[in-house]
Every structure is written in C-alpha cells, then in structure tokens.
mmCIF file of C-alpha atoms in Angstrom:
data_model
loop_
_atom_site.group_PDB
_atom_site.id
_atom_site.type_symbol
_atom_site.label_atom_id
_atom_site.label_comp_id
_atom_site.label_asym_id
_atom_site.label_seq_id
_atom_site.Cartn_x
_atom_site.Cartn_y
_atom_site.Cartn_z
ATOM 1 C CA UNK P 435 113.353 99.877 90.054
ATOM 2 C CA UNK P 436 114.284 101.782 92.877
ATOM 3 C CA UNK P 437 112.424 102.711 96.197
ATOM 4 C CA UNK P 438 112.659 106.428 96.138
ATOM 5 C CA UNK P 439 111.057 108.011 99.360
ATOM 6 C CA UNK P 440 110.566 112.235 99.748
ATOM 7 C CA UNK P 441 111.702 114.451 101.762
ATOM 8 C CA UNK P 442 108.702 114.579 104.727
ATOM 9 C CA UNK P 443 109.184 110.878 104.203
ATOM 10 C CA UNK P 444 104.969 110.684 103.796
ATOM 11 C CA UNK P 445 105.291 108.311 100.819
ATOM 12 C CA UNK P 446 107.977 106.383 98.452
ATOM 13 C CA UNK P 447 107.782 105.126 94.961
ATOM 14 C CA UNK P 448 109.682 102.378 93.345
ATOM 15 C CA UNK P 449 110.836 104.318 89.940
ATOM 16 C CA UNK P 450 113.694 103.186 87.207
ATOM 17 C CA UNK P 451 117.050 103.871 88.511
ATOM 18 C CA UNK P 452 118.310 105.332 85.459
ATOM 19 C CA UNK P 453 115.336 108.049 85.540
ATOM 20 C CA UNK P 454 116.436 111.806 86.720
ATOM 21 C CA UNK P 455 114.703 112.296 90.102
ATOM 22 C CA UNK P 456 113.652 115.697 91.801
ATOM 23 C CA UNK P 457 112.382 115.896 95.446
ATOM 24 C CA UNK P 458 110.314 119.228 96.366
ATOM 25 C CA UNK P 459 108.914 120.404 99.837
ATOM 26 C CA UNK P 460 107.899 123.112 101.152
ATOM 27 C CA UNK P 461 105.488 124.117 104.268
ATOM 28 C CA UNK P 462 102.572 123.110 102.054
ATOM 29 C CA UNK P 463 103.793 119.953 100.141
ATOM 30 C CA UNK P 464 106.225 117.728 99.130
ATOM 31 C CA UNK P 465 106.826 115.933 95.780
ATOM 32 C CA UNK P 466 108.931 113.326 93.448
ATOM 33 C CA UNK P 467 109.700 113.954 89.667
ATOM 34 C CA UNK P 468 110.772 111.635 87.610
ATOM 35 C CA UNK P 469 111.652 111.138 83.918
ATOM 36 C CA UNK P 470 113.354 108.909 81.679
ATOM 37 C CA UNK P 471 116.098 111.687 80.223
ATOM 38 C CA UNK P 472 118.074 109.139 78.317
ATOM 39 C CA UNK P 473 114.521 109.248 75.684
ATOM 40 C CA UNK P 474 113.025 111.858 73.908
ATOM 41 C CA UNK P 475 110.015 113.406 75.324
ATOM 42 C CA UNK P 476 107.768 111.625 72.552
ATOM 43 C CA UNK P 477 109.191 108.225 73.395
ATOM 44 C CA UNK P 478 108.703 108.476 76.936
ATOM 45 C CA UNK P 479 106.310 110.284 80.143
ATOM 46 C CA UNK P 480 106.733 111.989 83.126
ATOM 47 C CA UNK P 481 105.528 111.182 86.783
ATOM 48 C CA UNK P 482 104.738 113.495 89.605
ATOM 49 C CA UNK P 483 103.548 112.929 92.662
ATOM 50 C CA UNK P 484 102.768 115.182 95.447
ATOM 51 C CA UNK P 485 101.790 114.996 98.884
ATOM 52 C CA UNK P 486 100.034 118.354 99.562
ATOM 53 C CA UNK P 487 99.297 119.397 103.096
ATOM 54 C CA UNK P 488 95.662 120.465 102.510
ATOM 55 C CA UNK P 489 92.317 119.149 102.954
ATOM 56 C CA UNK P 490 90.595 117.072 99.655
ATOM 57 C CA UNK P 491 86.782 117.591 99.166
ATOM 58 C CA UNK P 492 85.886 114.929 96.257
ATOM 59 C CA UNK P 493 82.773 116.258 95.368
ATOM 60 C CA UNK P 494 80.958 118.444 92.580
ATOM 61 C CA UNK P 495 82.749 121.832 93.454
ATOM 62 C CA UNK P 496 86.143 120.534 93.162
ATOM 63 C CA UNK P 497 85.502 118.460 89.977
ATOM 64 C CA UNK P 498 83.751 121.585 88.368
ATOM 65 C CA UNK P 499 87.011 123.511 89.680
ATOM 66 C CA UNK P 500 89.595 120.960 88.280
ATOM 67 C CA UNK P 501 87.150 120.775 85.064
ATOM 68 C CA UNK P 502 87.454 124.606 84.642
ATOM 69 C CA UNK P 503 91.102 124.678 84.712
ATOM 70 C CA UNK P 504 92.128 121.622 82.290
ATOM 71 C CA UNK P 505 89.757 124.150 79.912
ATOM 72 C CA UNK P 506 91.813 127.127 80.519
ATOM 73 C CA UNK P 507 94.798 124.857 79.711
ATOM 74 C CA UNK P 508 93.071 123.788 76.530
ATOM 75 C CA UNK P 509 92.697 120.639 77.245
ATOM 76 C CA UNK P 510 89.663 118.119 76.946
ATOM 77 C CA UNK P 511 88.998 115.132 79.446
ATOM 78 C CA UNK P 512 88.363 111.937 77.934
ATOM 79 C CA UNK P 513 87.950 110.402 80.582
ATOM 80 C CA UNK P 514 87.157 110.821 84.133
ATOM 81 C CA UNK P 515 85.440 108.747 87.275
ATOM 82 C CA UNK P 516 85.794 108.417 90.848
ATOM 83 C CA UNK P 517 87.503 105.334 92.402
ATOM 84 C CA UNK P 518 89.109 103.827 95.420
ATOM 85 C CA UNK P 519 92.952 103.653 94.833
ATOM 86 C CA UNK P 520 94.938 101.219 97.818
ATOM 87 C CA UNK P 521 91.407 101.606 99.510
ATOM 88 C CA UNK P 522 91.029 105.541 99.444
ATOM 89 C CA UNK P 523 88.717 108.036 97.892
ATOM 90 C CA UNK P 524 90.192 108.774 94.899
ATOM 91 C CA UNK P 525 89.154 111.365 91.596
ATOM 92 C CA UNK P 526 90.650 110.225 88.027
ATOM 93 C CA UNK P 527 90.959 111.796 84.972
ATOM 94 C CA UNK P 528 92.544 111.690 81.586
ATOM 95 C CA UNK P 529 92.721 114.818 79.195
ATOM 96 C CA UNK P 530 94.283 115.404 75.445
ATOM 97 C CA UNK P 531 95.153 118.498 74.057
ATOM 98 C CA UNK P 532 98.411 120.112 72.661
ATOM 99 C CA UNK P 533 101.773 121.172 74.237
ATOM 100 C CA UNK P 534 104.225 123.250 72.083
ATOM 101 C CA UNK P 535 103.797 121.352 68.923
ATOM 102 C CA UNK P 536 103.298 118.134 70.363
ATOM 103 C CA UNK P 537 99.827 115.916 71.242
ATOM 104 C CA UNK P 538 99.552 115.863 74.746
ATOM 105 C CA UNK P 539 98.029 113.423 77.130
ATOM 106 C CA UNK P 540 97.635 114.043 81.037
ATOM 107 C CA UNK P 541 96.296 111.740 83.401
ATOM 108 C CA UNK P 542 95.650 112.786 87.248
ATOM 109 C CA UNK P 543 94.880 111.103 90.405
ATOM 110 C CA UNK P 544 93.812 112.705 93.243
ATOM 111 C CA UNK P 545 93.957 110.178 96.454
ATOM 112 C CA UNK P 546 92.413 111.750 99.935
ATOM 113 C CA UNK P 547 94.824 110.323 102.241
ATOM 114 C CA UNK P 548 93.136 111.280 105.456
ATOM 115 C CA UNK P 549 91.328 114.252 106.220
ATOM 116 C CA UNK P 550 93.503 116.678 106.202
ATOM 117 C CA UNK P 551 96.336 115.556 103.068
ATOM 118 C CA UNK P 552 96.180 114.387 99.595
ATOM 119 C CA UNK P 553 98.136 113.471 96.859
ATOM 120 C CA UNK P 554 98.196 114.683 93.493
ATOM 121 C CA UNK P 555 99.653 112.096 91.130
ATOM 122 C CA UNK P 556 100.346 112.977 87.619
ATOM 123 C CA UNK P 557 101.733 111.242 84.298
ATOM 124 C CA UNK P 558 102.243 113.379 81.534
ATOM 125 C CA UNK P 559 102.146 112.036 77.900
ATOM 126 C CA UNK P 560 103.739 113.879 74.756
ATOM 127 C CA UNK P 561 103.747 112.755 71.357
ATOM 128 C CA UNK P 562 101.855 110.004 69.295
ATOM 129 C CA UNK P 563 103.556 107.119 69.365
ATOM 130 C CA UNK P 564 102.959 104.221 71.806
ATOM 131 C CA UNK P 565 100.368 106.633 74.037
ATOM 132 C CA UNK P 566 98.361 103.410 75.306
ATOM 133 C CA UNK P 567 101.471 102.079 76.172
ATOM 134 C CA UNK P 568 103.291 104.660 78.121
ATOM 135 C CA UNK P 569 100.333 105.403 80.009
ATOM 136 C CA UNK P 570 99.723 102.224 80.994
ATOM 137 C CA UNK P 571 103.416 102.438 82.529
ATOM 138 C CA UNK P 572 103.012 105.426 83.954
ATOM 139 C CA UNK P 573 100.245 104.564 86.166
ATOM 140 C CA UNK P 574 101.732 101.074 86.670
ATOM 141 C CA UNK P 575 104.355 103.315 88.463
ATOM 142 C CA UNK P 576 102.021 105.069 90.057
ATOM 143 C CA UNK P 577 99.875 102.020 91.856
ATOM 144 C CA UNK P 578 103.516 101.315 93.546
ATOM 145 C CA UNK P 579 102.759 104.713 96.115
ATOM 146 C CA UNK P 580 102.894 103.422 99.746
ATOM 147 C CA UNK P 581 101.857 106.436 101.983
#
C-alpha cells in the first residue's frame, strides 16, 4: 500500500500502488479515486473519498434525502445504521441494484468531521462474484482515512 494524501492535504489513504489514482478539488471539495485497472470491473471495486467543505446534519431529513435519491437511482438499501467511525458521527449504508447490465452494490459512509466538513466515502461493487469479499476490502481501505 501506499499513503496517498489530496490535494487540500485534509486527509490521506494508504491504497495499492498498482491502483490508478485521481485527486479532485475544487472550492467546495476535494477527493481520491482509486481502482484496480489491471481487473475487470466484476473482479474488482472502486473507492472514493471526498472531503466536502459543507456542513453534515445526521439526522432524519438528510437520511430521508439520501433515501430518496438511492430510489431515483434505482437502487434498494440493504442495509443502513448510524455509527461512530475513528470516534465521529458517522451515517452507513449499503444498497443493490443494477448498473448497465451488471449487479451493483454501493456502500457509503458519511463521517462529520467537525462542524463545518464531512466526508463522503464510497466503494462501489459490480458484478456477482466474490461481492462479500470485495466489500469487505473496500471498506478495509476505507478504515485507513486519517483526517
């Protein structure tokens, strides 16, 4: 793994060196993508994570909001709780549904970092093999945030 830190420099991720890597900012947030692009898409995921420069309200407004769109995306949760992640308010969910012709699988985590930022980390899923399994990496990858 390597440490790969964004732009703003608000948080780093260790992430395989052989993965393709994208940093994003602009004046309202900054990211990483990553994916493995020596795999095909349904032996493999994809992590993003993005430090957005907005205020987080965890509470039934946003989850009905976040709720609303994974329907207009046609997707389902399976899953969903709130948590503490590295000691912070945090909102969790996993949804299935259908991309192109593949089965799809999204989990997101939403971590209040202080008051006034948040990040949005997200592991996308396609295909049926191994699914467990490349989740389970994915967010293994994404516990290693330092902000």
């Amino acid at each position: 793994l390597e440490r790969v830190e964004e732009v703003d420099k608000k948080f780093k991720v260790k992430l395989p060196d052989h993965w393709k890597t994208n940093l994003y900012f602009d004046k309202n947030q900054t990211s990483i993508f990553s994916a493995d692009t020596t795999k095909q898409l349904t032996n493999t995921y994809t992590i993003d994570i993005t430090y957005i420069y907005n205020e987080l309200k965890l509470d039934d407004t946003f989850i009905q909001k976040f709720k609303t769109s994974l329907t207009q995306n046609q997707l389902v949760e399976a899953t969903s709780y709130e948590l503490k992640f590295q000691g912070k308010e945090s909102y969790y969910s996993r949804a299935l549904g259908k991309r192109g012709r593949f089965s799809y699988q999204v989990c997101n985590l939403f971590i209040k970092v202080n008051s006034g930022n948040y990040i949005h980390a997200k592991a996308e899923v396609y295909g049926d093999s191994l699914v467990n399994e490349r989740i389970c990496n994915a967010i293994s990858l994404i516990e290693k945030i330092k902000y």
